[in-house]
XYZ file of C-alpha atoms in Angstrom:
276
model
C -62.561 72.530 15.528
C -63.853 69.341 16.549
C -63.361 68.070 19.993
C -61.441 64.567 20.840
C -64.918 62.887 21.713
C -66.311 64.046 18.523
C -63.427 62.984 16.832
C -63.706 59.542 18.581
C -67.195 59.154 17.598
C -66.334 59.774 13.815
C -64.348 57.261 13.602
C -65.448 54.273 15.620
C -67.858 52.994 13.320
C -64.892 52.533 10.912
C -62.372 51.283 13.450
C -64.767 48.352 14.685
C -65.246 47.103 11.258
C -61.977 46.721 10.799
C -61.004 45.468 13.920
C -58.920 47.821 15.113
C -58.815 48.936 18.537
C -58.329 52.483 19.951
C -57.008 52.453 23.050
C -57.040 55.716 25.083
C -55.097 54.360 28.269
C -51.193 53.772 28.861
C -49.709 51.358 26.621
C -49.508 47.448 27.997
C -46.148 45.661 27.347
C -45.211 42.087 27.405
C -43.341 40.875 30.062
C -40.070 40.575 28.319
C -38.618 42.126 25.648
C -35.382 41.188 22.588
C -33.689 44.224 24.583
C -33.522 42.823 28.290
C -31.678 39.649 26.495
C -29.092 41.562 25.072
C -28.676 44.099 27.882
C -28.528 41.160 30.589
C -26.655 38.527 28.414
C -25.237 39.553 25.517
C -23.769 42.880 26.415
C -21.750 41.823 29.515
C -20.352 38.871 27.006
C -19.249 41.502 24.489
C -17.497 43.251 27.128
C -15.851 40.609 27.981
C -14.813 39.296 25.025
C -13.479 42.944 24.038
C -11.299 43.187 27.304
C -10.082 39.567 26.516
C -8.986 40.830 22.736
C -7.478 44.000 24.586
C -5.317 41.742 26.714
C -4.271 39.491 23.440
C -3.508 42.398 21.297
C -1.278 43.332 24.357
C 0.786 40.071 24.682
C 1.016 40.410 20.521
C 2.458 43.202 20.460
C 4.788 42.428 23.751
C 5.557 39.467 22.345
C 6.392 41.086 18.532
C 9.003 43.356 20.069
C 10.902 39.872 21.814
C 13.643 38.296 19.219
C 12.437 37.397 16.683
C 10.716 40.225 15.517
C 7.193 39.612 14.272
C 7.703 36.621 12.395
C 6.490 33.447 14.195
C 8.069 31.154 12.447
C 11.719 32.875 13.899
C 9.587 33.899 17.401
C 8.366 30.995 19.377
C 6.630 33.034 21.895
C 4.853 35.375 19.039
C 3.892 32.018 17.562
C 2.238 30.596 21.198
C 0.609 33.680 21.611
C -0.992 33.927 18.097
C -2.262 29.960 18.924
C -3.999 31.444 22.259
C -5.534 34.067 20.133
C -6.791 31.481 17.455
C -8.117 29.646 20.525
C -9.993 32.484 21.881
C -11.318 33.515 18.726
C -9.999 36.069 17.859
C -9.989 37.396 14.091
C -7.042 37.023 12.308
C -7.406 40.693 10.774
C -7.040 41.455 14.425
C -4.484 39.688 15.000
C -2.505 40.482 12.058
C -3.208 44.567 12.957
C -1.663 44.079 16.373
C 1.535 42.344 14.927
C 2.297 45.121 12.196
C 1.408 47.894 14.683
C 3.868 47.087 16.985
C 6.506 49.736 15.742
C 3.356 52.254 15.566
C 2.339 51.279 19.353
C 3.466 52.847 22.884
C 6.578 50.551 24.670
C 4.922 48.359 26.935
C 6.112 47.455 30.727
C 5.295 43.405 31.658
C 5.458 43.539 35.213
C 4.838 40.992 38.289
C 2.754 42.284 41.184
C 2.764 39.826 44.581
C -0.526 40.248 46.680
C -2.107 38.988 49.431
C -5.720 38.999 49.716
C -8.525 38.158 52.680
C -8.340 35.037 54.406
C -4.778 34.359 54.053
C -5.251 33.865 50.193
C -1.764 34.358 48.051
C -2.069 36.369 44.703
C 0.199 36.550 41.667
C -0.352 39.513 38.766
C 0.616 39.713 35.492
C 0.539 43.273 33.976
C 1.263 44.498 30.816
C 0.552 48.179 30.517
C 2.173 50.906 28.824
C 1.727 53.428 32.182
C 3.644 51.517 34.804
C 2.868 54.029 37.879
C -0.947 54.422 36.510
C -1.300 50.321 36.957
C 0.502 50.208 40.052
C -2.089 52.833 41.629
C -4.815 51.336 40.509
C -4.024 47.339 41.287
C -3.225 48.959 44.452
C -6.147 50.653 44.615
C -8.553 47.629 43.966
C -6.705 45.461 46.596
C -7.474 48.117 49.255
C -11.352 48.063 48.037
C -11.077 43.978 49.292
C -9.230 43.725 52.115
C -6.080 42.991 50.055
C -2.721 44.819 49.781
C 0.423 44.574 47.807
C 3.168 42.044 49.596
C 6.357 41.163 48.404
C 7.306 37.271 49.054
C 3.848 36.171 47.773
C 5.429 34.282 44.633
C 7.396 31.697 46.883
C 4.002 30.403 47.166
C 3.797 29.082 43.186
C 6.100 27.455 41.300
C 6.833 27.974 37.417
C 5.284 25.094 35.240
C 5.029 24.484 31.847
C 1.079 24.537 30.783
C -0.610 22.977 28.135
C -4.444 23.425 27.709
C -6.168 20.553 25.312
C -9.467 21.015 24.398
C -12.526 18.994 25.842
C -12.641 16.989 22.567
C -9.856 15.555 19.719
C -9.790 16.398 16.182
C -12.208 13.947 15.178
C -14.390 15.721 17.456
C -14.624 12.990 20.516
C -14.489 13.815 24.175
C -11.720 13.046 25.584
C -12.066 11.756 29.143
C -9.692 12.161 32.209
C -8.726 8.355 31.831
C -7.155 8.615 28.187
C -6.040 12.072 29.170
C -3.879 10.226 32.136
C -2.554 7.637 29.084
C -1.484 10.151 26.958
C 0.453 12.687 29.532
C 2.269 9.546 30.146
C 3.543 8.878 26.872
C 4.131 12.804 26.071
C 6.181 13.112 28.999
C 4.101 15.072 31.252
C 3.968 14.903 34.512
C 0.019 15.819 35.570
C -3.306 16.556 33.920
C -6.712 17.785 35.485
C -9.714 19.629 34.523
C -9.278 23.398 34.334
C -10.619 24.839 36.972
C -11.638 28.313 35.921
C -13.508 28.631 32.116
C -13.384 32.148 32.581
C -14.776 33.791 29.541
C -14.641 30.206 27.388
C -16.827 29.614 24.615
C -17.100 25.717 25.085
C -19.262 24.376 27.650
C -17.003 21.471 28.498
C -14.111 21.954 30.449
C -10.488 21.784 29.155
C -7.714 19.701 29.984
C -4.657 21.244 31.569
C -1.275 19.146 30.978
C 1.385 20.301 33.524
C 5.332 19.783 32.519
C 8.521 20.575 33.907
C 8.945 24.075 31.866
C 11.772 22.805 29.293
C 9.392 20.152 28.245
C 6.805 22.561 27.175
C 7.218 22.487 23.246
C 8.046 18.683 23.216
C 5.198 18.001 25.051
C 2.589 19.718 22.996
C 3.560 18.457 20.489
C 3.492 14.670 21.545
C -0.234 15.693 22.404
C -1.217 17.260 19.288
C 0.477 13.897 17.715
C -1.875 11.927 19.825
C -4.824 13.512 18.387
C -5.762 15.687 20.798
C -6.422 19.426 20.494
C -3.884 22.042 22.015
C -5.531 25.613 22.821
C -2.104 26.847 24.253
C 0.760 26.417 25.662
C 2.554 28.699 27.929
C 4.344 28.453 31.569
C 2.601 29.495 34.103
C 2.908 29.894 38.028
C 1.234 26.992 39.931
C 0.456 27.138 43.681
C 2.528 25.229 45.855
C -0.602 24.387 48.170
C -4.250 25.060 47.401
C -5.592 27.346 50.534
C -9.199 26.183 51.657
C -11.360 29.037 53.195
C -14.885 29.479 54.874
C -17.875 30.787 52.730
C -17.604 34.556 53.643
C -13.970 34.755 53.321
C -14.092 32.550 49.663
C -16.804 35.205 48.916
C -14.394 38.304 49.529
C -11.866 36.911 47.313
C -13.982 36.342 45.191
C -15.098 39.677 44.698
C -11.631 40.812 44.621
C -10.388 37.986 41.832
C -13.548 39.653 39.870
C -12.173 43.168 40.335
C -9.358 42.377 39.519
C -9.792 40.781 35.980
C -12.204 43.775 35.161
C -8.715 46.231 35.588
C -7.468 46.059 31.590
C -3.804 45.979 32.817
C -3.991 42.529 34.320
C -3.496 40.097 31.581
C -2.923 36.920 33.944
C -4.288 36.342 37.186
C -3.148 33.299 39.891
C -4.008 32.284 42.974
C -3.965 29.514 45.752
C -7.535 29.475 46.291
C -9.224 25.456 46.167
């Protein structure tokens, strides 16, 4: 049997003409690789796109079982909620497999958990969960991790307003800037507008326009702004903070951390706060 050297030696001639290399050391790699992208990038997007179409395929199927049944043209809150969807999205076979398995699905529970978090911070939670006491334990759970706690009175700090989110640009595809946003919420009867402050999980780089209305306004108001030409992503009410609560760096970090733990937890499907 012939030895590696000798083996070596047979073939070098041949590997040198055709300039091929034999390397008998560890392999070098390249500083970065396809795989590091998609690990550091693209996987924590798809995870959070697939909790965001867990949380919509909640509030379908919630909102399927309201009157109305599961047509939206009878259901005006299965019809918002399918618009929010479209927004996000999501794919219609998805959303069409959430509507018709509402009957096949587990009752859900919507709930309202009242928080407080560190720093004096104010916290208002949506759930919608199928295992009431299993959510309960584990909102709980997280708020202990970050200095926060369950605390009844919390929701005298917001106020219910009707919310309608416009996209950064009209139909035609222009942007539409806070001055002509101001004009318009004038004429469609609403009674604020600003930038959203949070593009949590948002595909467009440009920041929406939220339209704020007293909450029996809602539907006549988006549709005076989809009229104008603008672009409605949703429309929905909503709990607004009363005051916005300013805190130092390491306190706005700690509830930060605990806003971010909370939004991983599936059963929170809306999150609020009085944070600046």
């Amino acid at each position: 049997m012939a030895t590696p050297g000798t083996a070596v030696a047979r073939w070098w001639p041949r590997l040198v003409a055709t300039g091929r290399w034999f390397h008998r050391g560890p392999p070098c790699w390249a500083g970065h690789n396809r795989w590091s992208k998609v690990r550091n990038v693209k996987g924590p997007r798809d995870a959070a796109r697939s909790r965001r179409f867990q949380r919509l395929g909640f509030l379908l199927r919630a909102a399927a079982r309201a009157e109305g049944g599961p047509d939206p043209a009878l259901n005006a809150q299965l019809a918002n909620v399918m618009e929010q969807c479209r927004a996000q999205n999501m794919p219609k076979a998805s959303i069409e497999a959430a509507i018709h398995g509402v009957h096949r699905s587990v009752a859900t529970s919507q709930l309202l958990y009242e928080a407080r978090g560190p720093g004096g911070s104010v916290l208002l939670l949506e759930i919608l969960t199928d295992n009431p006491r299993r959510s309960h334990s584990d909102v709980r759970a997280i708020l202990a991790r970050h200095g926060g706690a369950l605390s009844d009175g919390a929701r005298h700090a917001f106020e219910q307003r009707g919310v309608v989110r416009v996209g950064p640009r009209d139909h035609r595809g222009h942007p539409v800037s806070l001055e002509v946003a101001l004009e318009v919420a004038l004429e469609a009867g609403a009674q604020d507008v600003c930038p959203e402050e949070e593009e949590e999980e948002e595909e467009e780089e440009e920041a929406a326009l939220k339209f704020l209305c007293d909450p029996s306004a809602l539907r006549s108001v988006r549709e005076r702004l989809e009229a104008s030409g603008l672009r409605p992503l949703s429309a929905a009410i909503e709990f607004v903070p009363r005051e916005r609560l300013a805190l130092p760096e390491e306190a706005q970090e700690k509830v930060e951390r605990l806003l971010q733990a909370l939004g991983d937890c599936p059963d929170v499907i809306r999150l609020y706060h009085n944070l600046q």
